Amino acid sequence: MADLPDAVLQDPVRLRSAGMRKGRDGCRVPMPWGTTGPSYGFGTGSPWLPQPPSFGALSVDAQREDPDSTLHLYRPAVRLRRAAGADGRLVWNERADPRLLDFTSGTLRCLVNASTDDVSLDAAGTPALSSSPLPTSPDVLPPDTVIWYTGP
């Protein structure tokens, strides 16, 4: 939350730098759990930092109802990560196409297309999960899309 008003900022970094550095307050806004209320379900009172009106639509309660939400992507992703033995250690796979990030952790392979164009893939196997619907061609990864494969 980069747009918090100066009057609510509390991070000691801001105080020690005489306001020259904003600090971490924008990263410390409480997570929204509910769709209404002063703290969007984070507690019973007002939060220590204000939450914007848009937080209700991003709350856990709202995402629970939306099959295309981040929550509905992360739940199977966490299960997949555990099942594949991904332990946080990444092995970067060399790629000819610099638009792709390609890494493996355990038996989980992840390809990220961070570009604005479709990227051709050479990955073998069937995708276990993707961050957005994939085209009918299994060898194309759309822009801003992540795909996970599992295998030996």
C-alpha positions as a printed Julia matrix, in Angstrom:
152×3 Matrix{Float64}:
   0.0     0.0     0.0
   2.17    2.8    -1.27
  -0.57    5.4    -0.87
  -0.97    5.44    2.92
  -1.27    8.98    4.31
   1.79   10.23    6.23
  -0.31   10.7     9.39
  -0.79    6.93    9.85
   2.76    5.76    9.13
   4.39    4.2    12.21
   7.5     2.34   11.04
  10.62    3.35   13.01
  12.54    3.65    9.73
  10.41    6.68    8.9
  11.04    8.23   12.3
  14.8     7.59   12.26
  15.14    8.99    8.74
  13.1    12.12    9.54
  10.54   11.1     6.93
  13.07   10.64    4.13
  12.28    6.91    3.97
   8.71    5.68    4.23
   9.51    2.34    5.86
   7.55   -0.9     5.72
   4.1     0.31    6.7
   2.66   -0.28    3.23
   3.66   -3.95    3.58
   2.14   -4.24    7.05
  -1.52   -3.48    6.3
  -3.55   -6.33    7.87
  -4.76   -9.11    5.61
  -8.49   -8.89    4.85
 -10.46  -11.93    6.01
 -14.02  -10.62    5.72
 -15.83   -8.4     3.26
 -16.94   -5.7     5.71
 -16.05   -3.95    8.95
 -13.3    -1.59   10.08
 -10.62   -4.28    9.88
 -12.22   -6.54    7.24
 -12.29   -9.42    9.73
  -8.67   -9.1    10.89
  -9.92   -8.27   14.38
 -12.84   -6.72   16.22
 -11.59   -3.12   16.2
  -9.88   -0.8    13.81
  -6.54   -2.01   12.44
  -3.27   -0.23   13.25
  -3.06    0.83    9.59
  -6.07    1.76    7.44
  -7.28   -0.65    4.8
  -8.65    0.65    1.51
 -12.28    0.02    0.51
 -11.06   -2.35   -2.22
  -9.88   -4.84    0.43
 -13.38   -6.3     0.88
 -13.3    -7.73   -2.64
  -9.84   -9.22   -1.98
 -10.75  -10.86    1.31
 -10.61  -14.57    2.03
 -14.42  -14.66    2.29
 -14.8   -13.1    -1.18
 -12.14  -15.34   -2.74
 -13.72  -18.45   -1.24
 -16.73  -17.82   -3.51
 -14.67  -17.11   -6.67
 -13.29  -20.21   -8.45
 -10.85  -18.0   -10.39
  -9.39  -16.35   -7.26
  -5.82  -16.45   -5.99
  -7.02  -18.54   -3.02
  -8.37  -21.22   -5.37
  -5.03  -21.29   -7.22
  -2.85  -21.46   -4.09
  -4.65  -24.32   -2.37
  -3.88  -26.92   -5.07
  -0.44  -25.35   -5.61
   0.49  -25.95   -1.96
  -0.78  -29.54   -2.15
   1.15  -30.1    -5.37
   4.32  -28.65   -3.85
   4.1   -30.97   -0.85
   3.34  -34.05   -2.98
   6.29  -33.3    -5.3
   8.75  -33.05   -2.42
   9.56  -29.43   -3.22
  11.74  -28.29   -0.35
  12.51  -24.69   -1.28
  15.81  -25.5    -3.01
  15.62  -24.45   -6.63
  17.59  -25.79   -9.56
  17.53  -23.29  -12.4
  17.11  -24.97  -15.78
  18.98  -23.41  -18.67
  16.61  -21.98  -21.28
  17.25  -20.65  -24.74
  14.3   -18.27  -24.41
  15.08  -15.49  -21.9
  11.38  -14.68  -21.5
  10.89  -17.83  -19.39
  11.9   -18.61  -15.84
  12.4   -22.36  -15.56
  13.23  -24.11  -12.31
  12.79  -27.43  -10.54
  12.28  -28.2    -6.86
  11.93  -31.84   -5.91
   9.96  -33.41   -8.75
   8.11  -30.17   -9.45
   9.1   -28.16  -12.53
   7.84  -24.59  -12.87
   7.81  -22.46  -16.0
   6.91  -18.76  -15.77
   6.19  -16.63  -18.83
   6.8   -13.1   -17.59
   6.63  -11.61  -21.07
   3.77  -10.11  -23.06
   3.99  -12.76  -25.81
   3.16  -16.45  -26.17
   6.29  -18.57  -25.65
   6.9   -21.98  -27.2
   7.61  -24.77  -24.73
   9.64  -27.93  -24.95
   8.38  -29.33  -21.65
   7.42  -32.96  -21.73
   4.45  -34.26  -19.83
   1.05  -33.12  -18.79
   0.68  -29.94  -16.78
  -0.32  -30.53  -13.17
  -1.51  -26.95  -12.61
  -1.5   -23.57  -14.36
  -2.21  -20.06  -13.17
  -4.64  -19.42  -16.03
  -6.35  -21.51  -18.7
  -3.92  -22.93  -21.23
  -4.5   -22.9   -24.98
  -5.33  -26.14  -26.73
  -1.74  -26.4   -27.92
   0.3   -27.88  -25.05
   3.53  -26.39  -26.36
   2.55  -22.73  -25.91
   2.62  -20.78  -22.66
   0.54  -17.58  -22.72
   1.82  -14.28  -21.3
   1.79  -13.77  -17.51
   1.17  -17.48  -16.93
   2.8   -20.09  -14.72
   2.64  -23.81  -15.39
   3.73  -26.63  -13.08
   4.71  -30.14  -14.17
   5.44  -33.12  -11.93
   7.55  -36.06  -12.84
  10.54  -38.18  -11.93
